[in-house]
GROMACS .gro file of C-alpha atoms in nm:
model
  462
    1MET     CA    1  10.399  16.268   5.958
    2GLU     CA    2  10.493  16.094   6.281
    3ILE     CA    3  10.220  15.877   6.417
    4LYS     CA    4  10.162  15.810   6.776
    5HIS     CA    5  10.066  15.450   6.829
    6LEU     CA    6   9.835  15.397   7.113
    7GLN     CA    7   9.770  15.088   7.327
    8GLU     CA    8   9.476  14.910   7.163
    9THR     CA    9   9.145  14.937   7.343
   10PHE     CA   10   8.800  14.792   7.241
   11PHE     CA   11   8.645  15.142   7.209
   12THR     CA   12   8.814  15.462   7.099
   13HIS     CA   13   8.855  15.695   7.400
   14ASP     CA   14   8.989  15.991   7.199
   15ARG     CA   15   8.737  16.263   7.260
   16THR     CA   16   8.843  16.438   6.945
   17PHE     CA   17   8.705  16.131   6.747
   18TYR     CA   18   8.354  16.181   6.884
   19ARG     CA   19   8.377  16.555   6.839
   20ALA     CA   20   8.437  16.499   6.469
   21LEU     CA   21   8.181  16.206   6.410
   22PHE     CA   22   7.872  16.350   6.563
   23PRO     CA   23   7.869  16.683   6.384
   24ILE     CA   24   7.943  16.521   6.048
   25MET     CA   25   7.657  16.257   6.109
   26LEU     CA   26   7.402  16.503   6.229
   27THR     CA   27   7.474  16.761   5.956
   28ILE     CA   28   7.444  16.485   5.697
   29ALA     CA   29   7.127  16.362   5.841
   30LEU     CA   30   6.967  16.708   5.828
   31GLN     CA   31   7.091  16.770   5.476
   32ASN     CA   32   6.927  16.428   5.370
   33LEU     CA   33   6.609  16.500   5.559
   34VAL     CA   34   6.578  16.842   5.382
   35ALA     CA   35   6.642  16.681   5.044
   36TYR     CA   36   6.378  16.409   5.100
   37SER     CA   37   6.145  16.702   5.197
   38VAL     CA   38   6.196  16.856   4.866
   39ASN     CA   39   6.061  16.552   4.693
   40MET     CA   40   5.782  16.529   4.949
   41ALA     CA   41   5.673  16.897   4.874
   42ASP     CA   42   5.686  16.844   4.504
   43ASN     CA   43   5.465  16.535   4.530
   44MET     CA   44   5.203  16.712   4.768
   45MET     CA   45   5.181  17.019   4.537
   46LEU     CA   46   5.149  16.821   4.208
   47GLY     CA   47   4.907  16.573   4.373
   48SER     CA   48   4.683  16.865   4.485
   49TYR     CA   49   4.695  17.002   4.125
   50SER     CA   50   4.623  16.684   3.930
   51GLN     CA   51   4.675  16.310   3.945
   52THR     CA   52   4.802  16.304   3.598
   53ALA     CA   53   5.069  16.549   3.676
   54LEU     CA   54   5.170  16.384   3.994
   55SER     CA   55   5.198  16.041   3.795
   56GLY     CA   56   5.407  16.205   3.531
   57ALA     CA   57   5.645  16.350   3.771
   58ALA     CA   58   5.670  16.029   3.956
   59THR     CA   59   5.750  15.831   3.631
   60VAL     CA   60   6.023  16.093   3.551
   61ASN     CA   61   6.152  16.043   3.912
   62GLN     CA   62   6.221  15.682   3.829
   63ILE     CA   63   6.497  15.803   3.602
   64PHE     CA   64   6.618  16.060   3.858
   65PHE     CA   65   6.645  15.775   4.117
   66VAL     CA   66   6.897  15.591   3.879
   67VAL     CA   67   7.072  15.919   3.854
   68GLN     CA   68   7.097  15.967   4.206
   69GLN     CA   69   7.248  15.630   4.263
   70LEU     CA   70   7.506  15.706   3.989
   71GLY     CA   71   7.580  16.026   4.176
   72ILE     CA   72   7.626  15.839   4.503
   73GLY     CA   73   7.847  15.599   4.331
   74VAL     CA   74   8.072  15.871   4.198
   75GLY     CA   75   8.085  16.055   4.532
   76ASP     CA   76   8.130  15.755   4.752
   77GLY     CA   77   8.432  15.624   4.546
   78LEU     CA   78   8.586  15.966   4.575
   79VAL     CA   79   8.537  15.986   4.948
   80VAL     CA   80   8.718  15.641   4.995
   81LEU     CA   81   9.042  15.757   4.847
   82ASN     CA   82   9.022  16.133   4.936
   83THR     CA   83   8.974  16.062   5.306
   84GLN     CA   84   9.287  15.866   5.326
   85TYR     CA   85   9.502  16.144   5.163
   86TRP     CA   86   9.329  16.391   5.392
   87GLY     CA   87   9.430  16.186   5.694
   88GLN     CA   88   9.788  16.266   5.572
   89ARG     CA   89   9.697  16.628   5.494
   90ARG     CA   90   9.806  16.586   5.142
   91LEU     CA   91   9.572  16.801   4.927
   92SER     CA   92   9.734  16.772   4.588
   93PRO     CA   93   9.597  16.414   4.520
   94VAL     CA   94   9.275  16.512   4.674
   95ARG     CA   95   9.217  16.774   4.431
   96ARG     CA   96   9.333  16.576   4.127
   97LEU     CA   97   9.104  16.282   4.236
   98THR     CA   98   8.817  16.539   4.271
   99GLY     CA   99   8.890  16.639   3.908
  100ILE     CA  100   8.878  16.273   3.785
  101ALA     CA  101   8.538  16.229   3.970
  102LEU     CA  102   8.409  16.546   3.811
  103LYS     CA  103   8.494  16.438   3.469
  104LEU     CA  104   8.323  16.113   3.528
  105GLY     CA  105   8.007  16.282   3.658
  106PHE     CA  106   8.005  16.523   3.376
  107VAL     CA  107   8.032  16.237   3.111
  108LEU     CA  108   7.756  16.033   3.286
  109GLY     CA  109   7.542  16.349   3.310
  110LEU     CA  110   7.582  16.444   2.945
  111ALA     CA  111   7.505  16.094   2.820
  112ILE     CA  112   7.193  16.085   3.028
  113VAL     CA  113   7.072  16.436   2.900
  114LEU     CA  114   7.132  16.308   2.538
  115VAL     CA  115   6.944  15.990   2.584
  116CYS     CA  116   6.656  16.169   2.745
  117ALA     CA  117   6.641  16.415   2.485
  118ALA     CA  118   6.645  16.161   2.208
  119PHE     CA  119   6.416  15.900   2.344
  120PRO     CA  120   6.173  16.081   2.610
  121ARG     CA  121   5.877  15.881   2.531
  122GLN     CA  122   6.045  15.538   2.487
  123LEU     CA  123   6.212  15.592   2.835
  124LEU     CA  124   5.889  15.700   3.017
  125GLY     CA  125   5.710  15.399   2.840
  126LEU     CA  126   5.928  15.160   3.031
  127PHE     CA  127   5.732  15.277   3.352
  128THR     CA  128   5.380  15.321   3.222
  129ALA     CA  129   5.160  15.251   2.919
  130ASP     CA  130   4.915  15.538   3.004
  131THR     CA  131   4.942  15.788   2.713
  132ALA     CA  132   4.834  16.080   2.932
  133ILE     CA  133   5.087  16.026   3.191
  134VAL     CA  134   5.362  15.966   2.931
  135GLU     CA  135   5.278  16.307   2.764
  136SER     CA  136   5.268  16.475   3.110
  137GLY     CA  137   5.598  16.312   3.185
  138VAL     CA  138   5.747  16.430   2.864
  139ALA     CA  139   5.663  16.788   2.940
  140TYR     CA  140   5.830  16.752   3.282
  141LEU     CA  141   6.129  16.576   3.139
  142GLY     CA  142   6.201  16.850   2.884
  143LEU     CA  143   6.343  17.063   3.165
  144MET     CA  144   6.427  16.804   3.428
  145LYS     CA  145   6.692  16.633   3.203
  146TYR     CA  146   6.918  16.907   3.248
  147THR     CA  147   6.891  16.890   3.633
  148PHE     CA  148   7.046  16.541   3.608
  149LEU     CA  149   7.384  16.682   3.483
  150LEU     CA  150   7.371  16.962   3.752
  151PHE     CA  151   7.300  16.728   4.024
  152LEU     CA  152   7.592  16.486   3.930
  153LEU     CA  153   7.833  16.787   3.923
  154SER     CA  154   7.711  16.946   4.246
  155ASN     CA  155   7.690  16.611   4.428
  156THR     CA  156   8.053  16.530   4.340
  157LEU     CA  157   8.184  16.853   4.472
  158ILE     CA  158   7.983  16.809   4.794
  159ALA     CA  159   8.128  16.457   4.823
  160ALA     CA  160   8.474  16.617   4.782
  161LEU     CA  161   8.407  16.872   5.062
  162ARG     CA  162   8.278  16.600   5.286
  163SER     CA  163   8.602  16.402   5.241
  164VAL     CA  164   8.791  16.683   5.409
  165GLU     CA  165   8.539  16.706   5.688
  166THR     CA  166   8.340  17.008   5.537
  167VAL     CA  167   7.978  16.920   5.573
  168ARG     CA  168   7.782  17.221   5.696
  169ILE     CA  169   7.775  17.378   5.344
  170SER     CA  170   7.579  17.081   5.215
  171PHE     CA  171   7.300  17.146   5.461
  172VAL     CA  172   7.288  17.513   5.380
  173ILE     CA  173   7.257  17.411   4.999
  174SER     CA  174   6.983  17.163   5.076
  175ALA     CA  175   6.793  17.414   5.275
  176VAL     CA  176   6.821  17.684   5.031
  177SER     CA  177   6.721  17.443   4.765
  178LEU     CA  178   6.403  17.350   4.958
  179VAL     CA  179   6.286  17.701   5.008
  180VAL     CA  180   6.337  17.808   4.630
  181ASN     CA  181   6.192  17.498   4.502
  182VAL     CA  182   5.869  17.521   4.723
  183VAL     CA  183   5.830  17.893   4.644
  184ILE     CA  184   5.864  17.860   4.276
  185ASN     CA  185   5.664  17.535   4.251
  186TYR     CA  186   5.379  17.692   4.452
  187THR     CA  187   5.390  18.000   4.225
  188LEU     CA  188   5.415  17.827   3.881
  189ILE     CA  189   5.218  17.529   3.930
  190PHE     CA  190   4.901  17.701   4.050
  191GLY     CA  191   4.964  18.047   3.888
  192ARG     CA  192   5.000  18.247   4.193
  193PHE     CA  193   5.101  18.627   4.237
  194GLY     CA  194   5.020  18.702   3.879
  195PHE     CA  195   5.233  18.443   3.725
  196PRO     CA  196   5.095  18.197   3.467
  197GLU     CA  197   4.959  17.855   3.566
  198LEU     CA  198   5.208  17.608   3.419
  199GLY     CA  199   5.130  17.300   3.611
  200ILE     CA  200   5.391  17.026   3.580
  201ARG     CA  201   5.627  17.252   3.370
  202GLY     CA  202   5.613  17.494   3.665
  203ALA     CA  203   5.742  17.217   3.892
  204ALA     CA  204   6.022  17.147   3.644
  205ILE     CA  205   6.121  17.515   3.642
  206GLY     CA  206   6.143  17.512   4.019
  207THR     CA  207   6.356  17.209   4.034
  208LEU     CA  208   6.580  17.337   3.749
  209THR     CA  209   6.622  17.670   3.939
  210ALA     CA  210   6.709  17.503   4.253
  211ARG     CA  211   6.973  17.277   4.087
  212ILE     CA  212   7.133  17.563   3.921
  213LEU     CA  213   7.141  17.750   4.267
  214GLU     CA  214   7.287  17.442   4.435
  215LEU     CA  215   7.581  17.413   4.193
  216GLY     CA  216   7.636  17.802   4.206
  217ILE     CA  217   7.649  17.794   4.571
  218VAL     CA  218   7.904  17.517   4.601
  219ILE     CA  219   8.121  17.673   4.340
  220PHE     CA  220   8.100  18.012   4.514
  221TYR     CA  221   8.188  17.839   4.846
  222LEU     CA  222   8.506  17.668   4.681
  223LEU     CA  223   8.619  17.994   4.533
  224ARG     CA  224   8.558  18.236   4.823
  225MET     CA  225   8.503  18.061   5.157
  226ASP     CA  226   8.662  17.714   5.160
  227LYS     CA  227   8.995  17.699   5.362
  228LYS     CA  228   9.062  17.311   5.346
  229LEU     CA  229   9.002  17.179   4.982
  230GLN     CA  230   9.120  17.478   4.804
  231LEU     CA  231   9.027  17.314   4.479
  232PHE     CA  232   9.099  17.635   4.264
  233SER     CA  233   9.432  17.726   4.434
  234GLU     CA  234   9.628  17.585   4.159
  235LYS     CA  235   9.398  17.729   3.892
  236PHE     CA  236   9.262  17.436   3.699
  237LEU     CA  237   9.547  17.187   3.761
  238PHE     CA  238   9.290  16.968   3.946
  239LEU     CA  239   9.162  16.872   3.594
  240LYS     CA  240   9.499  16.780   3.462
  241PRO     CA  241   9.509  16.412   3.367
  242ASP     CA  242   9.683  16.172   3.618
  243ARG     CA  243   9.690  15.803   3.497
  244ALA     CA  244   9.802  15.657   3.830
  245LEU     CA  245   9.521  15.820   4.039
  246ARG     CA  246   9.267  15.745   3.760
  247ARG     CA  247   9.360  15.374   3.793
  248ASP     CA  248   9.331  15.397   4.174
  249TYR     CA  249   9.002  15.564   4.142
  250ALA     CA  250   8.873  15.304   3.889
  251ARG     CA  251   8.959  15.028   4.118
  252VAL     CA  252   8.742  15.153   4.397
  253GLU     CA  253   8.477  15.313   4.172
  254VAL     CA  254   8.383  15.002   3.961
  255PRO     CA  255   8.260  14.784   4.247
  256VAL     CA  256   8.098  15.091   4.418
  257MET     CA  257   7.914  15.188   4.108
  258LEU     CA  258   7.810  14.839   4.017
  259SER     CA  259   7.661  14.798   4.368
  260GLN     CA  260   7.455  15.112   4.328
  261ILE     CA  261   7.323  15.043   3.982
  262LEU     CA  262   7.223  14.696   4.065
  263TRP     CA  263   7.040  14.820   4.376
  264ALA     CA  264   6.881  15.101   4.187
  265VAL     CA  265   6.738  14.846   3.942
  266SER     CA  266   6.615  14.621   4.219
  267VAL     CA  267   6.415  14.881   4.414
  268PRO     CA  268   6.140  14.964   4.144
  269MET     CA  269   6.111  14.591   4.079
  270GLN     CA  270   6.047  14.533   4.435
  271THR     CA  271   5.782  14.826   4.442
  272ALA     CA  272   5.620  14.669   4.133
  273ILE     CA  273   5.577  14.330   4.308
  274LEU     CA  274   5.380  14.507   4.595
  275GLY     CA  275   5.198  14.704   4.327
  276HIS     CA  276   5.044  14.387   4.185
  277LEU     CA  277   4.903  14.259   4.500
  278SER     CA  278   4.620  14.494   4.592
  279SER     CA  279   4.530  14.868   4.631
  280ASP     CA  280   4.540  14.841   4.999
  281ALA     CA  281   4.883  14.696   4.972
  282ILE     CA  282   5.007  14.986   4.762
  283ALA     CA  283   4.859  15.241   5.013
  284ALA     CA  284   4.979  15.067   5.334
  285ASN     CA  285   5.340  15.035   5.179
  286SER     CA  286   5.335  15.382   5.069
  287VAL     CA  287   5.245  15.512   5.425
  288ALA     CA  288   5.482  15.279   5.609
  289THR     CA  289   5.782  15.354   5.367
  290THR     CA  290   5.733  15.733   5.419
  291PHE     CA  291   5.794  15.699   5.788
  292TYR     CA  292   6.064  15.445   5.746
  293GLN     CA  293   6.248  15.661   5.491
  294TYR     CA  294   6.242  15.978   5.716
  295LEU     CA  295   6.429  15.760   5.987
  296LYS     CA  296   6.655  15.604   5.728
  297VAL     CA  297   6.817  15.929   5.658
  298ILE     CA  298   6.994  15.904   6.007
  299VAL     CA  299   7.124  15.552   5.918
  300GLN     CA  300   7.250  15.684   5.584
  301ALA     CA  301   7.417  15.977   5.753
  302MET     CA  302   7.592  15.743   6.003
  303SER     CA  303   7.714  15.542   5.699
  304SER     CA  304   7.864  15.852   5.532
  305ALA     CA  305   8.024  15.955   5.861
  306CYS     CA  306   8.181  15.619   5.920
  307SER     CA  307   8.329  15.628   5.567
  308VAL     CA  308   8.492  15.967   5.643
  309MET     CA  309   8.609  15.871   5.990
  310ILE     CA  310   8.765  15.536   5.898
  311GLY     CA  311   8.931  15.676   5.585
  312ILE     CA  312   9.099  15.948   5.773
  313ALA     CA  313   9.220  15.699   6.038
  314ILE     CA  314   9.371  15.475   5.785
  315GLY     CA  315   9.537  15.775   5.610
  316GLN     CA  316   9.696  15.865   5.956
  317GLY     CA  317   9.864  15.528   5.958
  318ASP     CA  318   9.781  15.390   6.300
  319MET     CA  319   9.621  15.046   6.227
  320THR     CA  320   9.546  14.975   6.602
  321ARG     CA  321   9.343  15.289   6.611
  322VAL     CA  322   9.164  15.191   6.288
  323ARG     CA  323   9.047  14.873   6.452
  324SER     CA  324   8.921  15.055   6.750
  325ASP     CA  325   8.753  15.315   6.556
  326GLY     CA  326   8.577  15.044   6.355
  327ARG     CA  327   8.451  14.863   6.651
  328THR     CA  328   8.331  15.198   6.816
  329LEU     CA  329   8.145  15.282   6.495
  330SER     CA  330   7.984  14.943   6.468
  331VAL     CA  331   7.850  14.947   6.830
  332LEU     CA  332   7.727  15.309   6.798
  333SER     CA  333   7.543  15.200   6.482
  334VAL     CA  334   7.361  14.921   6.669
  335ALA     CA  335   7.254  15.176   6.945
  336ILE     CA  336   7.133  15.414   6.695
  337GLY     CA  337   6.925  15.131   6.527
  338LEU     CA  338   6.773  15.031   6.857
  339VAL     CA  339   6.665  15.379   6.920
  340LEU     CA  340   6.518  15.429   6.574
  341GLY     CA  341   6.342  15.094   6.567
  342LEU     CA  342   6.185  15.162   6.922
  343ALA     CA  343   6.075  15.510   6.795
  344LEU     CA  344   5.911  15.372   6.488
  345PHE     CA  345   5.731  15.095   6.676
  346LEU     CA  346   5.602  15.334   6.945
  347LEU     CA  347   5.508  15.620   6.713
  348ARG     CA  348   5.321  15.395   6.456
  349THR     CA  349   4.971  15.432   6.609
  350PRO     CA  350   4.967  15.815   6.644
  351LEU     CA  351   5.128  15.860   6.292
  352LEU     CA  352   4.867  15.640   6.125
  353THR     CA  353   4.584  15.860   6.264
  354LEU     CA  354   4.710  16.134   6.026
  355TYR     CA  355   4.591  15.918   5.723
  356ARG     CA  356   4.244  15.841   5.607
  357LEU     CA  357   4.276  15.465   5.483
  358THR     CA  358   4.054  15.178   5.447
  359PRO     CA  359   4.034  14.955   5.766
  360GLU     CA  360   4.224  14.690   5.569
  361ALA     CA  361   4.494  14.929   5.450
  362LEU     CA  362   4.532  15.071   5.807
  363ARG     CA  363   4.577  14.724   5.956
  364LEU     CA  364   4.842  14.636   5.691
  365ALA     CA  365   5.025  14.967   5.745
  366ASP     CA  366   5.032  14.891   6.126
  367SER     CA  367   5.179  14.543   6.057
  368LEU     CA  368   5.431  14.678   5.799
  369LEU     CA  369   5.545  14.952   6.051
  370ILE     CA  370   5.615  14.661   6.306
  371VAL     CA  371   5.818  14.479   6.040
  372MET     CA  372   6.002  14.802   5.948
  373SER     CA  373   6.082  14.872   6.311
  374VAL     CA  374   6.269  14.543   6.331
  375VAL     CA  375   6.419  14.599   5.987
  376MET     CA  376   6.561  14.929   6.099
  377VAL     CA  377   6.776  14.766   6.366
  378GLY     CA  378   6.928  14.525   6.118
  379MET     CA  379   6.974  14.795   5.869
  380SER     CA  380   7.134  15.030   6.113
  381TYR     CA  381   7.420  14.783   6.177
  382GLN     CA  382   7.489  14.639   5.849
  383MET     CA  383   7.473  14.956   5.628
  384PRO     CA  384   7.713  15.169   5.830
  385VAL     CA  385   7.966  14.883   5.890
  386SER     CA  386   7.942  14.743   5.534
  387MET     CA  387   7.906  15.058   5.323
  388GLY     CA  388   8.066  15.293   5.570
  389VAL     CA  389   8.352  15.117   5.769
  390ILE     CA  390   8.441  14.833   5.523
  391ARG     CA  391   8.385  15.006   5.185
  392GLY     CA  392   8.523  15.340   5.340
  393ALA     CA  393   8.825  15.153   5.438
  394GLY     CA  394   8.888  15.036   5.064
  395ASP     CA  395   8.724  14.698   5.047
  396ALA     CA  396   8.442  14.785   4.811
  397ARG     CA  397   8.469  14.426   4.628
  398PHE     CA  398   8.333  14.252   4.936
  399VAL     CA  399   8.022  14.488   4.968
  400MET     CA  400   7.959  14.451   4.589
  401ILE     CA  401   7.964  14.073   4.605
  402MET     CA  402   7.762  14.057   4.914
  403ASN     CA  403   7.488  14.289   4.774
  404ILE     CA  404   7.467  14.105   4.428
  405ILE     CA  405   7.421  13.770   4.607
  406SER     CA  406   7.178  13.889   4.878
  407THR     CA  407   6.966  14.097   4.641
  408TRP     CA  408   6.963  13.898   4.308
  409ALA     CA  409   7.048  13.537   4.428
  410ILE     CA  410   6.822  13.549   4.726
  411VAL     CA  411   6.585  13.832   4.790
  412MET     CA  412   6.448  13.902   4.436
  413PRO     CA  413   6.375  13.534   4.360
  414LEU     CA  414   6.213  13.468   4.690
  415SER     CA  415   6.009  13.790   4.661
  416PHE     CA  416   5.870  13.690   4.330
  417LEU     CA  417   5.784  13.333   4.462
  418SER     CA  418   5.625  13.443   4.784
  419ALA     CA  419   5.411  13.697   4.603
  420PHE     CA  420   5.307  13.529   4.291
  421TRP     CA  421   5.368  13.148   4.337
  422TRP     CA  422   5.327  13.083   4.705
  423LYS     CA  423   5.081  13.379   4.730
  424TRP     CA  424   5.180  13.489   5.094
  425SER     CA  425   5.024  13.757   5.274
  426VAL     CA  426   5.135  14.127   5.212
  427THR     CA  427   5.312  14.133   5.530
  428ALA     CA  428   5.493  13.819   5.467
  429VAL     CA  429   5.596  13.948   5.113
  430VAL     CA  430   5.726  14.264   5.264
  431MET     CA  431   5.935  14.067   5.526
  432VAL     CA  432   6.094  13.873   5.247
  433ILE     CA  433   6.169  14.191   5.053
  434GLN     CA  434   6.336  14.357   5.337
  435SER     CA  435   6.492  14.043   5.487
  436ASP     CA  436   6.840  14.123   5.351
  437GLN     CA  437   6.865  14.411   5.584
  438LEU     CA  438   6.877  14.133   5.872
  439PHE     CA  439   7.056  13.849   5.721
  440LYS     CA  440   7.331  14.064   5.579
  441GLY     CA  441   7.439  14.135   5.928
  442LEU     CA  442   7.598  13.797   5.957
  443PRO     CA  443   7.853  13.817   5.679
  444VAL     CA  444   7.908  14.175   5.758
  445PHE     CA  445   7.997  14.088   6.119
  446LEU     CA  446   8.217  13.777   6.016
  447HIS     CA  447   8.418  13.988   5.762
  448PHE     CA  448   8.443  14.287   5.994
  449ARG     CA  449   8.618  14.056   6.261
  450LYS     CA  450   8.891  13.962   6.019
  451TYR     CA  451   9.009  14.322   5.966
  452ASN     CA  452   9.148  14.241   5.635
  453TRP     CA  453   8.921  14.509   5.495
  454ILE     CA  454   9.180  14.772   5.591
  455ARG     CA  455   9.347  14.880   5.283
  456ARG     CA  456   9.598  15.163   5.242
  457LEU     CA  457   9.520  15.308   4.905
  458THR     CA  458   9.734  15.618   4.902
  459ARG     CA  459  10.050  15.657   4.685
  460LYS     CA  460  10.373  15.822   4.800
  461ASP     CA  461  10.473  15.945   4.459
  462THR     CA  462  10.165  16.170   4.408
   0.00000   0.00000   0.00000
């Protein structure tokens, strides 16, 4: 492929770049928003049914959170390699890499299902000592464990489609999943329309049905409607072993997966720190985090879009263009962060009127939302640039090392000390817990300016 090298500019002026970027970002943001709403709907319905059912489902969702991070790890590693081959319009290695990722997702999913089937009470006992909650969680996990395998497979296929700039189907899948899950949950949790009242098992049936439908839709799309990836065009050759590509995938996947797992472990620990401070702290953090997470989906979407755009640019081979694309994406990320942070700050008062909290919890929630509005700006820069641009360009090792040091050598020790040794205020503890979203911006900025994160990962002999 002949590459036209352009004179380097600070920003990318090619309109096709923006016409590709914003639809990808907005579609992924909508998908993430709908997916987040599925969990919110589950919590609201189970919460109105019984507190024990809600707590049992929340305990199982701790396991799903880990599964979710594994799925992100499998998919993000695939996108890094696939986008570079897609930039060269070489589909054969894209299909074979997808097969490699699918095998990994299947093995991980099967292992998790077997562990959940063999040790359900022991697993749930890691999160709670309440016997009633454990028993409720066991009933929920009985069906939910199968959704973990289905999620890993469908998430991998959606990542493969995203790597060739096909993203609309992921939004359709999430929207259908939301509707199906909510309807079945309402029907079976409460026993509506002549159906039996199944409580928490009804919620599990709704989620399992939605996951089966998700996988079915994406497979149908690949078989009948997809014009880019064409995964089944060579029958099942995409599952044929390929040692060279497997080694390439492993080199990217190991640091990506390690970053996701270590982060997945740190999140419940940080939540547990706040949970030991006061009931007002738990309520205030829950409210602030809910609004924060809704806006965070836009940042996560920008990060995914950055990974796709930068990988394609590297695959096309114009390194001057890669640098200008990277700079453009980093400045756009800051601009998005400023808008989101300002929105969260200005909307905090009207949003808090929706809740009935104690005066102390309301004061804490207001303070935490102010903190989160500042954190949002820092996160909106460092996440898309580190996990989108730098990791998307093939430098997964830098992101892994930075996250390990920031989370486990700095944030976690300081969080424990500030909460239990120094006994700081709740607001100060939250500032410490979220501080990495701000200070990681400095090493990310310095590493970005070196441009040694640009890695050509494609092979000529595949």
